[in-house]
Coordinates of C-alpha atoms and ligand atoms in Angstrom, one line a residue:
Chain A
X26 CA -19.2 29.6 -2.3
X27 CA -23.3 28.7 -0.7
X28 CA -23.0 25.9 2.6
X29 CA -24.1 22.8 1.9
X30 CA -26.2 21.7 5.2
X31 CA -25.2 17.5 5.0
X32 CA -27.8 17.0 7.2
X33 CA -30.3 19.3 5.9
X34 CA -30.3 19.7 2.5
X35 CA -28.7 16.1 1.5
X36 CA -30.2 13.6 3.7
X37 CA -33.3 15.3 4.8
X38 CA -32.8 16.0 8.1
X39 CA -34.4 18.5 10.5
X40 CA -32.7 20.9 12.7
X41 CA -34.6 18.9 15.7
X42 CA -32.6 16.5 15.1
X43 CA -29.5 17.5 15.6
X44 CA -30.6 19.0 18.8
X45 CA -28.0 18.4 22.2
X46 CA -25.6 17.3 20.0
X47 CA -22.3 20.2 19.1
X48 CA -22.1 21.0 15.3
X49 CA -19.0 20.7 14.0
X50 CA -18.4 23.0 11.4
X51 CA -14.9 22.7 9.2
X52 CA -14.0 23.4 5.5
X53 CA -12.3 21.0 3.6
X54 CA -8.6 23.1 2.0
X55 CA -7.1 19.9 1.1
X56 CA -10.0 19.1 -1.1
X57 CA -10.5 19.9 -4.7
X58 CA -14.5 20.8 -4.3
X59 CA -14.5 22.3 -1.3
X60 CA -17.1 22.2 1.0
X61 CA -19.1 22.5 4.6
X62 CA -19.3 19.2 6.5
X63 CA -21.8 19.6 9.0
X64 CA -21.6 16.5 11.4
X65 CA -23.5 15.2 14.0
X66 CA -22.1 14.0 17.7
X67 CA -23.0 10.5 18.1
X68 CA -23.3 9.0 21.3
X69 CA -20.7 7.1 22.4
X70 CA -22.1 3.3 22.8
X71 CA -21.8 1.3 26.3
X72 CA -19.3 -0.9 26.3
X73 CA -21.7 -3.2 28.1
X74 CA -23.7 -3.6 24.5
X75 CA -20.8 -5.3 22.5
X76 CA -21.9 -8.9 23.1
X77 CA -18.3 -10.6 24.0
X78 CA -17.3 -13.0 21.4
X79 CA -18.6 -17.1 21.6
X80 CA -14.4 -17.8 21.5
X81 CA -13.4 -15.3 24.5
X82 CA -16.4 -16.8 26.9
X83 CA -16.5 -20.5 26.9
X84 CA -19.4 -20.7 29.5
X85 CA -20.9 -17.2 29.2
X86 CA -18.6 -16.7 32.6
X87 CA -15.4 -17.8 32.1
X88 CA -12.2 -16.6 29.6
X89 CA -9.5 -18.7 29.7
X90 CA -6.6 -16.5 28.8
X91 CA -4.0 -17.5 25.9
X92 CA -1.0 -17.2 27.4
X93 CA -0.6 -18.4 31.3
X94 CA -4.1 -20.7 30.3
X95 CA -5.6 -19.6 33.8
X96 CA -9.5 -19.1 33.8
X97 CA -10.4 -15.1 34.5
X98 CA -14.2 -14.3 35.4
X99 CA -15.1 -11.9 32.6
X100 CA -16.1 -9.3 34.8
X101 CA -12.4 -9.0 36.0
X102 CA -11.4 -9.1 32.3
X103 CA -14.2 -6.4 30.9
X104 CA -12.6 -4.0 34.3
X105 CA -9.3 -5.4 34.5
X106 CA -9.4 -3.0 30.2
X107 CA -9.2 -7.0 28.5
X108 CA -5.5 -7.9 30.3
X109 CA -4.9 -11.0 32.7
X110 CA -5.0 -9.5 36.1
X111 CA -2.3 -12.9 36.2
X112 CA -0.3 -12.3 33.8
X113 CA -0.8 -9.3 31.9
X114 CA -1.8 -10.7 28.7
X115 CA -3.0 -8.5 26.4
X116 CA -6.4 -9.3 24.7
X117 CA -7.7 -7.5 21.6
X118 CA -10.7 -4.6 22.7
X119 CA -12.7 -3.7 21.1
X120 CA -12.9 0.1 18.7
X121 CA -15.2 1.2 21.3
X122 CA -14.0 -0.6 24.4
X123 CA -10.6 1.3 23.5
X124 CA -12.8 4.4 23.3
X125 CA -14.9 4.8 26.5
X126 CA -11.6 4.1 29.1
X127 CA -9.4 5.7 26.9
X128 CA -10.9 9.1 26.2
X129 CA -12.2 12.2 29.3
X130 CA -15.3 11.1 29.8
X131 CA -18.3 12.2 27.9
X132 CA -15.7 14.1 25.3
X133 CA -15.6 12.0 22.9
X134 CA -17.5 13.0 19.8
X135 CA -17.5 10.5 16.4
X136 CA -16.7 12.1 12.7
X137 CA -16.9 10.9 9.2
X138 CA -19.1 8.2 11.2
X139 CA -21.0 8.3 7.2
X140 CA -17.7 6.7 5.6
X141 CA -18.6 3.2 5.0
X142 CA -16.9 1.0 2.6
X143 CA -18.7 -0.1 -1.2
X144 CA -17.4 -3.1 -3.4
X145 CA -15.8 -1.3 -5.7
X146 CA -14.4 -3.9 -7.7
X147 CA -16.7 -6.5 -7.5
X148 CA -15.1 -8.6 -5.4
X149 CA -16.2 -12.4 -4.9
X150 CA -17.6 -12.3 -1.4
X151 CA -16.8 -9.2 -0.2
X152 CA -20.1 -7.8 0.5
X153 CA -21.1 -10.7 2.6
X154 CA -17.9 -9.7 4.3
X155 CA -19.2 -6.5 5.0
X156 CA -22.3 -7.9 6.3
X157 CA -21.2 -10.1 8.7
X158 CA -17.9 -8.1 10.7
X159 CA -20.6 -5.1 10.2
X160 CA -23.0 -7.2 12.6
X161 CA -20.4 -9.1 14.7
X162 CA -19.1 -5.8 15.7
X163 CA -21.8 -3.5 15.5
X164 CA -19.5 -0.9 13.8
X165 CA -19.9 -0.3 10.3
X166 CA -16.8 0.5 8.5
X167 CA -13.0 -1.0 10.6
X168 CA -11.5 2.5 11.9
X169 CA -13.5 4.5 14.6
X170 CA -12.8 8.4 13.7
X171 CA -13.5 11.7 15.8
X172 CA -12.4 14.4 19.0
X173 CA -12.4 13.9 22.9
X174 CA -10.2 14.7 25.2
X175 CA -7.2 13.0 27.2
X176 CA -6.1 14.3 30.2
X177 CA -7.5 17.0 29.6
X178 CA -5.5 17.5 26.2
X179 CA -7.8 17.8 22.8
X180 CA -7.0 15.7 19.8
X181 CA -7.3 13.4 16.9
X182 CA -8.5 10.0 17.2
X183 CA -8.4 7.3 15.0
X184 CA -9.4 3.3 16.6
X185 CA -9.2 0.0 14.4
X186 CA -11.6 -2.3 15.1
X187 CA -9.5 -5.5 14.1
X188 CA -13.1 -7.3 14.5
X189 CA -13.5 -6.1 11.3
X190 CA -12.5 -8.2 8.1
X191 CA -9.5 -8.8 10.0
X192 CA -8.6 -4.7 10.7
X193 CA -8.2 -4.6 7.1
X194 CA -7.3 -1.5 5.5
X195 CA -9.4 -0.7 2.4
X196 CA -10.9 2.9 0.8
X197 CA -12.6 3.5 3.5
X198 CA -10.6 3.1 6.7
X199 CA -8.2 5.4 4.2
X200 CA -10.8 8.0 4.1
X201 CA -12.1 8.5 7.4
X202 CA -8.4 8.6 8.3
X203 CA -6.6 11.0 6.1
X204 CA -10.0 13.4 6.8
X205 CA -8.5 13.1 10.3
X206 CA -5.1 14.3 9.7
X207 CA -6.6 16.7 7.6
X208 CA -8.7 17.9 10.2
X209 CA -6.5 18.4 13.0
X210 CA -4.2 19.7 10.2
X211 CA -6.3 21.8 10.1
X212 CA -7.5 22.2 13.2
X213 CA -4.5 22.2 15.8
X214 CA -4.7 18.7 17.4
X215 CA -2.7 16.3 18.0
X216 CA -3.3 12.9 16.5
X217 CA -3.2 9.1 17.9
X218 CA -3.9 6.3 16.4
X219 CA -3.9 2.4 17.6
X220 CA -3.8 0.5 15.0
X221 CA -5.0 -3.5 14.9
X222 CA -4.7 -4.8 11.2
X223 CA -3.3 -7.3 8.5
X224 CA -3.5 -5.2 6.2
X225 CA -4.9 -3.9 3.3
X226 CA -8.0 -5.1 1.9
X227 CA -7.3 -7.4 -0.5
X228 CA -10.6 -7.3 -1.6
X229 CA -10.8 -4.0 -3.0
X230 CA -7.1 -4.4 -4.8
X231 CA -5.3 -1.6 -6.0
X232 CA -7.7 0.6 -4.4
X233 CA -6.4 -1.1 -1.1
X234 CA -3.0 -0.7 -1.6
X235 CA -3.7 3.4 -2.7
X236 CA -4.7 3.8 1.0
X237 CA -1.3 3.3 2.1
X238 CA 0.2 6.8 -0.1
X239 CA -3.1 8.8 1.0
X240 CA -2.9 8.5 4.8
X241 CA 1.0 8.4 4.2
X242 CA 0.9 12.3 1.9
X243 CA -1.8 12.7 5.3
X244 CA 0.8 13.2 7.5
X245 CA 2.9 15.7 5.8
X246 CA 0.0 18.0 6.7
X247 CA 0.6 17.2 9.9
X248 CA 3.8 17.8 9.7
X249 CA 4.3 20.4 8.1
X250 CA 1.9 22.7 11.0
X251 CA 3.9 21.1 13.4
X252 CA 1.6 18.7 14.4
X253 CA 2.0 15.7 16.7
X254 CA 1.3 12.3 16.0
X255 CA 1.5 9.3 18.2
X256 CA 0.7 6.2 16.5
X257 CA -0.6 3.2 19.2
X258 CA 0.4 -0.6 17.3
X259 CA -1.6 -2.8 18.6
X260 CA -2.3 -7.1 18.4
X261 CA -2.2 -7.5 15.4
X262 CA -0.6 -4.5 13.2
X263 CA 1.2 -6.3 9.9
X264 CA 1.6 -5.9 5.9
X265 CA 0.1 -2.3 4.8
X266 CA -1.4 -1.4 7.8
X267 CA 2.7 -0.8 9.4
X268 CA 4.1 0.0 6.7
X269 CA 1.9 3.4 6.6
X270 CA 0.4 5.6 9.0
X271 CA 0.8 2.8 11.4
X272 CA 4.9 3.5 11.4
X273 CA 5.1 7.0 10.7
X274 CA 4.6 8.8 14.4
X275 CA 6.2 10.9 15.7
X276 CA 6.7 8.8 18.8
X277 CA 5.6 4.8 18.0
X278 CA 3.7 2.9 21.3
X279 CA 3.4 -0.9 21.9
X280 CA 1.4 -2.5 23.9
X281 CA 2.4 -5.2 25.0
X282 CA 3.3 -8.6 23.3
X283 CA 2.1 -7.4 20.1
X284 CA 2.5 -8.8 16.7
X285 CA 4.0 -6.3 14.4
X286 CA 5.9 -6.8 11.3
X287 CA 5.2 -6.5 7.3
X288 CA 5.7 -9.8 6.5
X289 CA 3.8 -12.8 7.6
X290 CA 6.1 -15.3 9.7
X291 CA 4.8 -18.0 8.1
X292 CA 5.7 -16.7 4.1
X293 CA 9.0 -16.0 5.8
X294 CA 9.1 -19.5 6.9
X295 CA 8.2 -20.7 3.6
X296 CA 10.4 -18.9 1.8
X297 CA 13.9 -18.5 3.4
X298 CA 13.1 -22.1 5.3
X299 CA 15.1 -19.1 7.8
X300 CA 14.3 -20.1 11.6
X301 CA 12.9 -17.5 13.6
X302 CA 14.1 -16.4 16.7
X303 CA 11.1 -16.3 20.0
X304 CA 8.9 -13.5 20.2
X305 CA 9.4 -12.4 16.6
X306 CA 8.0 -9.4 16.0
X307 CA 6.4 -8.6 19.1
X308 CA 6.6 -5.4 20.8
X309 CA 9.8 -6.8 22.4
X310 CA 11.2 -7.5 19.6
X311 CA 11.3 -3.8 17.9
X312 CA 11.9 -2.7 20.7
X313 CA 15.5 -4.3 21.0
X314 CA 15.9 -3.8 16.9
X315 CA 14.9 0.2 17.5
X316 CA 11.5 0.2 16.0
X317 CA 9.3 1.8 18.3
X318 CA 9.9 4.2 21.2
X319 CA 7.6 2.8 23.8
X320 CA 5.3 -0.4 25.1
X321 CA 3.7 1.4 27.6
X322 CA 1.0 -2.0 29.7
X323 CA -2.7 -0.7 28.8
X324 CA -3.9 0.5 32.1
X325 CA -0.5 2.7 31.5
X326 CA -1.7 4.1 28.5
X327 CA -3.7 6.7 29.4
X328 CA -1.7 8.5 31.8
X329 CA 2.0 7.9 29.5
X330 CA -0.5 9.5 26.0
X331 CA -2.1 12.5 28.6
X332 CA 2.1 13.0 29.6
X333 CA 2.7 13.3 26.1
X334 CA 0.6 15.4 24.9
X335 CA 0.2 17.6 26.9
X336 CA 4.7 17.6 26.4
X337 CA 3.2 18.9 22.9
X338 CA 0.7 21.5 23.6
X339 CA 3.4 22.9 26.5
X340 CA 6.0 24.3 23.1
X341 CA 3.1 25.4 20.9
X342 CA 2.3 27.5 24.1
X343 CA 5.8 29.2 23.2
X344 CA 5.3 29.8 19.5
X345 CA 1.8 31.3 19.5
X346 CA 3.7 33.9 21.8
Chain B
X8 CA 11.8 -18.5 -12.5
X9 CA 15.5 -19.6 -12.8
X10 CA 15.2 -21.7 -16.1
X11 CA 15.6 -18.2 -18.3
X12 CA 16.4 -20.8 -21.5
X13 CA 13.5 -23.4 -20.8
X14 CA 10.8 -20.1 -20.7
X15 CA 8.3 -20.5 -22.4
X16 CA 4.3 -19.2 -22.3
X17 CA 1.8 -21.4 -22.8
X18 CA -0.4 -19.6 -24.7
X19 CA 2.0 -18.8 -27.0
X20 CA 3.3 -22.3 -27.7
X21 CA 0.8 -22.3 -31.4
X22 CA 3.4 -19.1 -32.6
X23 CA 6.3 -21.0 -31.3
X24 CA 5.4 -24.1 -32.4
X25 CA 4.9 -22.5 -36.0
X26 CA 7.3 -20.3 -36.6
X27 CA 10.2 -23.6 -35.9
X28 CA 7.6 -24.8 -39.1
X29 CA 8.7 -22.6 -41.4
X30 CA 12.3 -22.5 -40.1
X31 CA 12.4 -26.0 -41.2
X32 CA 10.7 -25.7 -44.9
X33 CA 12.9 -23.2 -45.3
X34 CA 16.0 -25.2 -44.1
X35 CA 15.0 -28.0 -46.1
X36 CA 14.0 -26.5 -49.3
X37 CA 17.5 -24.4 -49.4
X38 CA 18.8 -27.6 -48.3
X39 CA 17.0 -29.2 -51.5
X40 CA 17.1 -26.1 -53.5
X41 CA 13.6 -26.3 -53.7
X42 CA 12.3 -22.9 -54.3
X43 CA 9.1 -23.0 -51.7
X44 CA 9.3 -18.9 -51.3
X45 CA 5.4 -18.9 -51.9
X46 CA 4.3 -22.0 -48.9
X47 CA 6.8 -19.4 -46.9
X48 CA 5.1 -16.0 -47.7
X49 CA 1.8 -18.3 -46.7
X50 CA 2.6 -19.9 -43.2
X51 CA 4.8 -16.0 -42.2
X52 CA 1.2 -14.1 -43.3
X53 CA -0.1 -16.9 -41.0
X54 CA 2.2 -16.5 -38.3
X55 CA 1.5 -12.7 -38.5
X56 CA -1.9 -13.1 -37.8
X57 CA -1.9 -15.7 -35.0
X58 CA 0.7 -13.1 -33.2
X59 CA -2.0 -10.3 -33.5
X60 CA -4.8 -12.4 -32.6
X61 CA -3.1 -13.9 -29.7
X62 CA -1.3 -10.8 -28.5
X63 CA -4.4 -8.4 -28.9
X64 CA -6.7 -9.5 -26.9
X65 CA -4.3 -11.6 -24.4
X66 CA -5.9 -12.1 -20.2
X67 CA -5.4 -10.6 -17.6
X68 CA -3.0 -13.8 -15.7
X69 CA -1.1 -13.6 -19.1
X70 CA -0.5 -10.9 -19.0
X71 CA 1.2 -12.0 -15.5
X72 CA 3.3 -14.2 -17.3
X73 CA 5.1 -11.8 -19.8
X74 CA 5.4 -9.5 -16.9
X75 CA 7.4 -11.7 -15.1
X76 CA 9.6 -13.4 -18.0
X77 CA 13.0 -14.3 -17.3
X78 CA 13.7 -12.6 -20.8
X79 CA 12.2 -9.3 -19.4
X80 CA 14.8 -6.1 -20.2
X81 CA 15.6 -4.7 -16.2
X82 CA 16.4 -1.8 -15.4
X83 CA 19.6 -1.7 -15.7
X84 CA 19.2 -2.6 -19.5
X85 CA 16.2 0.4 -19.7
X86 CA 19.4 2.4 -18.8
X87 CA 21.7 2.1 -21.3
X88 CA 18.9 2.1 -23.9
X89 CA 17.4 5.3 -22.7
X90 CA 20.2 7.9 -20.4
X91 CA 23.3 8.2 -20.8
X92 CA 26.2 9.4 -19.1
X93 CA 25.2 7.0 -16.1
X94 CA 26.7 7.4 -12.9
X95 CA 25.8 4.8 -10.1
X96 CA 25.7 5.8 -6.2
X97 CA 25.0 2.6 -3.8
X98 CA 24.6 2.3 -0.3
X99 CA 21.9 4.1 2.2
X100 CA 24.8 5.4 4.7
X101 CA 22.9 3.3 7.8
X102 CA 23.7 0.2 6.4
X103 CA 24.5 -1.5 4.0
X104 CA 24.3 -1.2 -0.4
X105 CA 22.0 -3.1 -1.7
X106 CA 21.9 -4.9 -5.5
X107 CA 18.2 -5.5 -5.3
X108 CA 17.4 -1.3 -6.0
X109 CA 19.9 0.6 -8.2
X110 CA 20.2 4.2 -8.5
X111 CA 22.2 7.0 -9.0
X112 CA 22.4 9.8 -12.5
X113 CA 21.7 10.1 -15.2
X114 CA 21.0 12.2 -18.5
X115 CA 17.5 12.0 -20.4
X116 CA 18.5 13.8 -23.7
X117 CA 19.5 16.8 -21.9
X118 CA 17.8 16.8 -18.4
X119 CA 19.7 15.6 -15.6
X120 CA 17.8 12.7 -13.5
X121 CA 17.7 10.5 -10.8
X122 CA 17.0 7.2 -11.4
X123 CA 15.8 4.7 -9.0
X124 CA 14.2 1.5 -9.6
X125 CA 14.2 -2.6 -8.6
X126 CA 16.7 -4.4 -10.2
X127 CA 15.9 -8.3 -11.2
X128 CA 19.2 -11.2 -12.0
X129 CA 19.0 -11.6 -15.3
X130 CA 20.5 -15.1 -14.8
X131 CA 20.7 -17.8 -11.6
X132 CA 23.8 -16.8 -9.8
X133 CA 22.7 -12.6 -10.5
X134 CA 19.2 -12.9 -9.3
X135 CA 20.3 -14.5 -6.2
X136 CA 23.5 -11.8 -5.7
X137 CA 20.6 -9.3 -6.4
X138 CA 17.4 -11.7 -4.5
X139 CA 15.3 -11.8 -7.3
X140 CA 14.5 -7.7 -7.5
X141 CA 13.5 -7.5 -3.8
X142 CA 14.5 -4.5 -1.8
X143 CA 15.7 -4.9 1.9
X144 CA 14.6 -2.4 3.9
X145 CA 18.7 -0.8 3.5
X146 CA 17.0 -0.3 -0.7
X147 CA 14.6 1.8 -0.1
X148 CA 16.4 3.9 2.8
X149 CA 18.6 4.1 -0.5
X150 CA 16.0 5.1 -2.6
X151 CA 14.8 7.7 -0.1
X152 CA 18.3 9.1 0.0
X153 CA 19.0 9.4 -3.7
X154 CA 15.8 11.4 -3.9
X155 CA 16.5 13.9 -1.0
X156 CA 19.6 14.4 -3.3
X157 CA 17.7 14.6 -5.8
X158 CA 15.4 17.0 -3.5
X159 CA 17.9 19.2 -2.8
X160 CA 19.7 19.8 -7.1
X161 CA 16.5 20.5 -8.3
X162 CA 16.5 17.4 -10.3
X163 CA 13.3 15.2 -11.8
X164 CA 13.0 12.3 -10.2
X165 CA 12.7 8.6 -12.5
X166 CA 11.4 5.7 -10.5
X167 CA 10.9 1.9 -12.4
X168 CA 9.2 -0.6 -10.9
X169 CA 9.8 -3.8 -11.3
X170 CA 9.0 -6.3 -8.3
X171 CA 7.1 -9.0 -7.6
X172 CA 6.8 -7.6 -3.9
X173 CA 8.7 -6.8 -1.1
X174 CA 11.1 -9.1 0.8
X175 CA 9.3 -11.6 3.6
X176 CA 12.7 -12.2 5.3
X177 CA 13.9 -12.6 8.9
X178 CA 16.5 -10.2 8.9
X179 CA 14.8 -6.9 6.8
X180 CA 12.1 -7.4 9.2
X181 CA 15.0 -6.8 11.8
X182 CA 15.8 -4.3 10.3
X183 CA 12.2 -2.3 9.9
X184 CA 11.0 -2.9 6.3
X185 CA 7.4 -1.9 7.3
X186 CA 9.3 1.8 8.3
X187 CA 10.9 1.7 5.6
X188 CA 8.0 1.3 2.4
X189 CA 6.4 4.2 5.0
X190 CA 9.4 6.8 4.8
X191 CA 9.5 5.7 1.7
X192 CA 5.8 7.2 0.4
X193 CA 5.4 9.2 2.5
X194 CA 8.7 11.6 1.5
X195 CA 8.2 10.9 -2.1
X196 CA 4.8 12.3 -2.0
X197 CA 5.9 15.4 -0.4
X198 CA 9.3 15.0 -2.8
X199 CA 9.7 18.7 -3.7
X200 CA 10.6 17.6 -7.2
X201 CA 8.9 16.3 -10.0
X202 CA 8.4 12.8 -10.0
X203 CA 8.2 10.0 -12.9
X204 CA 7.4 6.1 -12.3
X205 CA 6.9 3.9 -15.0
X206 CA 5.8 0.0 -13.5
X207 CA 8.1 -1.6 -15.9
X208 CA 6.6 -5.3 -15.0
X209 CA 6.0 -6.9 -11.9
X210 CA 4.2 -3.7 -9.5
X211 CA 4.3 -6.3 -6.9
X212 CA 2.5 -4.5 -3.8
X213 CA 3.8 -2.8 -1.1
X214 CA 7.2 -3.1 -2.6
X215 CA 7.0 -1.1 -5.8
X216 CA 4.1 1.0 -4.0
X217 CA 7.5 2.3 -2.1
X218 CA 9.3 4.2 -5.0
X219 CA 5.8 4.1 -6.8
X220 CA 4.4 7.9 -5.3
X221 CA 4.8 10.6 -8.3
X222 CA 3.0 13.3 -10.6
X223 CA 3.0 10.7 -13.6
X224 CA 2.4 7.2 -12.9
X225 CA 3.2 5.4 -16.6
X226 CA 2.8 2.0 -17.5
X227 CA 3.9 -0.8 -19.7
X228 CA 0.8 -2.3 -21.8
X229 CA 1.6 -6.1 -20.2
X230 CA 2.6 -4.9 -16.6
X231 CA 0.2 -5.8 -13.6
X232 CA -0.1 -3.6 -10.2
X233 CA -1.7 -4.9 -8.0
X234 CA -2.6 -5.0 -3.6
X235 CA -1.7 -9.3 -3.6
X236 CA 0.0 -11.3 -5.8
X237 CA -3.0 -13.5 -7.5
X238 CA -1.3 -16.9 -6.6
X239 CA -1.9 -15.2 -2.7
X240 CA -5.4 -13.8 -4.2
X241 CA -6.5 -17.6 -4.5
X242 CA -5.1 -18.9 -1.6
X243 CA -6.7 -16.4 0.2
X244 CA -10.2 -17.2 -1.9
X245 CA -10.5 -20.1 -2.4
X246 CA -8.2 -21.9 -1.0
X247 CA -6.2 -23.0 -4.1
X248 CA -2.8 -21.0 -5.5
X249 CA -3.6 -22.7 -8.5
X250 CA -6.8 -20.7 -8.9
X251 CA -4.3 -17.7 -9.8
X252 CA -6.0 -17.6 -13.9
X253 CA -9.0 -16.5 -11.6
X254 CA -7.8 -14.4 -9.3
X255 CA -6.0 -12.7 -12.0
X256 CA -8.8 -11.7 -13.1
X257 CA -10.7 -10.3 -9.7
X258 CA -8.0 -8.4 -8.7
X259 CA -8.1 -5.7 -11.5
X260 CA -4.7 -5.4 -12.8
X261 CA -3.8 -4.6 -15.8
X262 CA -2.3 -1.3 -17.2
X263 CA -6.0 -0.9 -18.4
X264 CA -7.9 -1.8 -15.6
X265 CA -5.6 0.8 -13.8
X266 CA -5.9 3.4 -15.6
X267 CA -10.5 2.8 -15.7
X268 CA -9.5 2.9 -11.7
X269 CA -6.8 6.5 -12.5
X270 CA -4.0 4.5 -10.6
X271 CA -2.3 4.8 -13.9
X272 CA -1.4 7.9 -15.6
X273 CA -1.0 7.0 -19.3
X274 CA 0.3 3.1 -21.0
X275 CA 3.3 2.5 -22.4
X276 CA 2.6 0.6 -25.7
X277 CA 4.6 -2.9 -25.9
X278 CA 6.0 -4.5 -29.2
X279 CA 3.8 -6.8 -30.6
X280 CA 4.5 -10.7 -28.4
X281 CA 5.8 -8.6 -25.4
X282 CA 8.8 -6.4 -23.8
X283 CA 11.4 -9.2 -24.2
X284 CA 11.4 -9.5 -27.8
X285 CA 12.5 -6.1 -28.5
X286 CA 14.4 -4.3 -26.2
X287 CA 15.1 -1.0 -28.2
X288 CA 11.6 -0.2 -29.6
X289 CA 10.4 -0.7 -26.1
X290 CA 12.4 1.5 -24.3
X291 CA 12.2 3.8 -27.3
X292 CA 9.2 4.0 -26.3
X293 CA 9.6 5.1 -22.5
X294 CA 11.9 7.3 -23.4
X295 CA 9.0 9.5 -25.9
X296 CA 6.7 9.1 -23.0
X297 CA 9.0 10.1 -20.4
X298 CA 9.9 13.1 -22.2
X299 CA 7.0 14.3 -23.1
X300 CA 5.3 14.0 -19.6
X301 CA 8.5 15.5 -18.3
X302 CA 8.3 18.9 -20.1
X303 CA 5.1 20.1 -19.2
X304 CA 6.4 18.8 -14.8
X305 CA 9.9 21.0 -14.4
X306 CA 8.1 23.9 -16.2
X307 CA 5.1 23.4 -14.2
X308 CA 5.4 25.6 -10.5
X309 CA 6.3 23.3 -7.8
X310 CA 3.4 24.0 -5.4
X311 CA 1.2 23.5 -8.0
X312 CA 2.5 19.9 -8.6
X313 CA 3.0 19.2 -5.1
X314 CA -0.4 20.1 -4.8
X315 CA -1.9 17.7 -7.3
X316 CA -0.4 15.6 -6.8
X317 CA -1.2 15.2 -3.3
X318 CA -5.1 15.6 -4.8
X319 CA -4.0 12.7 -7.4
X320 CA -3.2 10.2 -4.3
X321 CA -6.0 11.6 -2.6
X322 CA -9.4 10.3 -4.3
X323 CA -7.5 7.3 -4.7
X324 CA -10.5 5.4 -2.9
X325 CA -13.7 4.2 -3.8
X326 CA -16.2 4.7 -0.5
X327 CA -19.5 5.6 0.4
X328 CA -21.2 8.1 2.1
X329 CA -24.9 8.2 3.1
Ligands
ZN405 ZN1 -2.6 -14.6 31.5

């Protein structure tokens, strides 16, 4: 079998361009056409490069908390990883911002960044949506995937960004997550995903629905090898993302106050005319109904994940002896 | 949905009127003892060609309307006509039995199989009992239980998909509908026995996919399968649910589209006029297709079946890679 160096042979990049970056080479066992892929390391962008949106910062300096209505100095909010210092309300947070506070400094290496959305159905307004989201988020797709360490334990990490067409899952997000799960299965890594999504990406029609199946079945690859999968549900995790990989963690964690569910509250009210209880489909509601394991404050999340990962690392060592 | 007897397909109107007129002339001729057989024959000929013209050129939206026809055969009717020795098995062992999803044991010719499918009601009363064929989480969990049972005893699984969509209800959410759908998808993906899926009517998003992962996915000619209803899509895209017709076009939800996108393996032809006009013929077509697809599967090595199933869904995405 011929090894293809995608950088060199396909994209015409010279070896020099890869200097200074570790190379990740893996054989993709699960694909019919076996091939080697070389993945370039990419620098973790500084979160300060991401301009906060106008809505978040009315006068550029102050942010009004959605929950307690207090004004918070923007710098304080960022320092507090977008958790209101006064009432603990969790603001939505971008993928890179999250990765930056979560992983051990310098340990994150992005994988599969070259996978981006096509417009397979030539769907109305899709191209414009993509272009707009790319510009607003400085992301190429609604999930960032890669490997890194948390508390010294290496893991595969997938972090969604709600800012990218509402975190909706299309073929590219599905593909990136599946590659991540397969990569973890092959390298014996635990997986952590952070979901933030309104559901399937309608603009890719049935193909977006099929991503529920591809991501779910790839999780079976992890299960076969007794590899840990932790799903962290953040605000919001709904529709086809909740009804696929995100709800299937060995351990399912949620941030406080996150909206989590399958059908939307508005549709439920319209269809059934039911009155919905306060806090319906919030993290606390799901915990009470036995649907999730833990609710963890963002500021504690890193520590909790490290502890959970370490538990499963120990177990693996025992098996290996 | 509840007005069964008055349900008419708009695009069928000219045909229905012509057929009514033929009937009137026939009655008139009989009553007056006049020979009008030549006239009637000519009109029948015209009706036939009109029918052919209408049903061979259906638009996606017209197909959606046929798929939703209240007289379209339901799962229980197909069971009668396709399988024999059916024993319905009830309950998820966790909460309750969900009448919106029917499952049990049956023979397909001489092959014992587990069959599972959504069950719409055939009248208003039954529709209320069966929640219009939209399962609650316990329905999906019943499906999972029966599939695991099939795996244990080495029976193939055949599922019939006909669901408008997942049910938007308070209790369904409280009991973890999203989790139940995901779990069903995962279990089907890894189930160590062959699975054939037949999309018979509405393939409504997550509710359909929850029983829609299989080695072979077959689809009736006028069924549809979509991530969202055309109405829902239209209200998001154009803030106007009445533009469902246009939405049906862009969603690529017909059997032909889905074969092209490799989501569906085979189209099962319907009787001219739709499945609701000839139950026996429809059932015979499904049965033939099931047998044709099942025999090779049960003779295949199970590991081959499983890795092929993985690959089948693995490649269902279109993306760019720089
Ligand atoms: Zn606050």
